[in-house]
Amino acid sequence: MDISQMKHFQEASDIVDALCNKTQNYEKGFFRNLVNYNLCKAASMMRTSVKFPGRGDIPVNFYGVSLAPSGFSK
């Protein structure tokens, strides 16, 4: 799978653009990480799981905050 060809989720990109405009900070990486974390947190509160063959159901989790570069308010 070539991830360089993948597009961002449109609704999440709209939220990121709105946050960038509101704060007048156009570092999209920070806000993209924040939006993805909160969307994943909402999904996990609804007990969403991903079904993997051979492993069964695995709850949704997000590791973007711990893997973010320096300056992401970890």
PDB file of C-alpha atoms in Angstrom:
ATOM      1  CA  MET A   1       0.000   0.000   0.000  1.00  0.00           C
ATOM      2  CA  ASP A   2       1.466   3.328  -1.076  1.00  0.00           C
ATOM      3  CA  ILE A   3       0.440   5.833   1.599  1.00  0.00           C
ATOM      4  CA  SER A   4       1.798   8.792  -0.383  1.00  0.00           C
ATOM      5  CA  GLN A   5      -1.180   8.413  -2.761  1.00  0.00           C
ATOM      6  CA  MET A   6      -3.803   8.331   0.002  1.00  0.00           C
ATOM      7  CA  LYS A   7      -6.017  11.353   0.617  1.00  0.00           C
ATOM      8  CA  HIS A   8      -7.063  12.743   3.998  1.00  0.00           C
ATOM      9  CA  PHE A   9     -10.622  12.287   5.252  1.00  0.00           C
ATOM     10  CA  GLN A  10     -12.487  15.320   3.868  1.00  0.00           C
ATOM     11  CA  GLU A  11     -14.497  16.179   6.993  1.00  0.00           C
ATOM     12  CA  ALA A  12     -11.373  15.987   9.161  1.00  0.00           C
ATOM     13  CA  SER A  13      -9.524  18.223   6.675  1.00  0.00           C
ATOM     14  CA  ASP A  14     -12.360  20.752   6.893  1.00  0.00           C
ATOM     15  CA  ILE A  15     -12.067  20.799  10.695  1.00  0.00           C
ATOM     16  CA  VAL A  16      -8.281  21.232  10.419  1.00  0.00           C
ATOM     17  CA  ASP A  17      -8.729  24.146   7.995  1.00  0.00           C
ATOM     18  CA  ALA A  18     -11.264  25.779  10.327  1.00  0.00           C
ATOM     19  CA  LEU A  19      -8.882  25.436  13.300  1.00  0.00           C
ATOM     20  CA  CYS A  20      -5.997  26.869  11.271  1.00  0.00           C
ATOM     21  CA  ASN A  21      -8.100  29.857  10.230  1.00  0.00           C
ATOM     22  CA  LYS A  22      -9.421  30.437  13.760  1.00  0.00           C
ATOM     23  CA  THR A  23      -5.988  30.377  15.386  1.00  0.00           C
ATOM     24  CA  GLN A  24      -4.121  31.892  12.403  1.00  0.00           C
ATOM     25  CA  ASN A  25      -1.556  29.121  12.810  1.00  0.00           C
ATOM     26  CA  TYR A  26      -1.145  27.239   9.553  1.00  0.00           C
ATOM     27  CA  GLU A  27       0.883  24.293  10.872  1.00  0.00           C
ATOM     28  CA  LYS A  28      -1.593  21.635   9.742  1.00  0.00           C
ATOM     29  CA  GLY A  29       0.348  18.702  11.181  1.00  0.00           C
ATOM     30  CA  PHE A  30      -0.430  19.729  14.758  1.00  0.00           C
ATOM     31  CA  PHE A  31      -4.146  20.234  14.142  1.00  0.00           C
ATOM     32  CA  ARG A  32      -4.396  17.094  11.990  1.00  0.00           C
ATOM     33  CA  ASN A  33      -2.980  15.089  14.882  1.00  0.00           C
ATOM     34  CA  LEU A  34      -5.376  16.743  17.336  1.00  0.00           C
ATOM     35  CA  VAL A  35      -8.470  16.146  15.163  1.00  0.00           C
ATOM     36  CA  ASN A  36      -7.541  12.516  14.499  1.00  0.00           C
ATOM     37  CA  TYR A  37      -6.993  11.903  18.206  1.00  0.00           C
ATOM     38  CA  ASN A  38     -10.404  13.316  19.126  1.00  0.00           C
ATOM     39  CA  LEU A  39     -12.191  11.384  16.346  1.00  0.00           C
ATOM     40  CA  CYS A  40     -10.530   8.179  17.530  1.00  0.00           C
ATOM     41  CA  LYS A  41     -11.413   8.977  21.144  1.00  0.00           C
ATOM     42  CA  ALA A  42     -15.071   9.400  20.160  1.00  0.00           C
ATOM     43  CA  ALA A  43     -15.016   6.082  18.289  1.00  0.00           C
ATOM     44  CA  SER A  44     -13.418   4.262  21.223  1.00  0.00           C
ATOM     45  CA  MET A  45     -16.050   5.637  23.622  1.00  0.00           C
ATOM     46  CA  MET A  46     -18.634   3.924  21.397  1.00  0.00           C
ATOM     47  CA  ARG A  47     -16.662   0.679  21.866  1.00  0.00           C
ATOM     48  CA  THR A  48     -15.715   0.423  18.196  1.00  0.00           C
ATOM     49  CA  SER A  49     -13.459  -2.475  17.280  1.00  0.00           C
ATOM     50  CA  VAL A  50     -11.631  -3.648  14.169  1.00  0.00           C
ATOM     51  CA  LYS A  51     -12.014  -7.272  13.096  1.00  0.00           C
ATOM     52  CA  PHE A  52      -8.707  -8.885  12.077  1.00  0.00           C
ATOM     53  CA  PRO A  53      -8.464 -12.360  10.580  1.00  0.00           C
ATOM     54  CA  GLY A  54      -6.710 -14.676  13.010  1.00  0.00           C
ATOM     55  CA  ARG A  55      -6.719 -12.086  15.828  1.00  0.00           C
ATOM     56  CA  GLY A  56     -10.402 -11.368  16.340  1.00  0.00           C
ATOM     57  CA  ASP A  57     -11.780  -7.993  17.400  1.00  0.00           C
ATOM     58  CA  ILE A  58      -9.264  -5.347  18.507  1.00  0.00           C
ATOM     59  CA  PRO A  59     -10.457  -2.071  20.082  1.00  0.00           C
ATOM     60  CA  VAL A  60      -9.678   1.193  18.282  1.00  0.00           C
ATOM     61  CA  ASN A  61      -6.521   2.916  19.494  1.00  0.00           C
ATOM     62  CA  PHE A  62      -4.477   5.963  18.422  1.00  0.00           C
ATOM     63  CA  TYR A  63      -0.716   6.275  18.793  1.00  0.00           C
ATOM     64  CA  GLY A  64      -0.255   9.544  16.887  1.00  0.00           C
ATOM     65  CA  VAL A  65       0.322  11.649  19.989  1.00  0.00           C
ATOM     66  CA  SER A  66       3.159   9.505  21.307  1.00  0.00           C
ATOM     67  CA  LEU A  67       4.759   9.272  17.845  1.00  0.00           C
ATOM     68  CA  ALA A  68       4.468  12.985  17.052  1.00  0.00           C
ATOM     69  CA  PRO A  69       7.638  15.044  16.629  1.00  0.00           C
ATOM     70  CA  SER A  70       8.873  17.557  19.160  1.00  0.00           C
ATOM     71  CA  GLY A  71       6.594  20.552  19.760  1.00  0.00           C
ATOM     72  CA  PHE A  72       3.279  18.688  19.694  1.00  0.00           C
ATOM     73  CA  SER A  73       2.520  19.275  23.396  1.00  0.00           C
ATOM     74  CA  LYS A  74       3.163  15.676  24.410  1.00  0.00           C
TER      75      LYS A  74
END
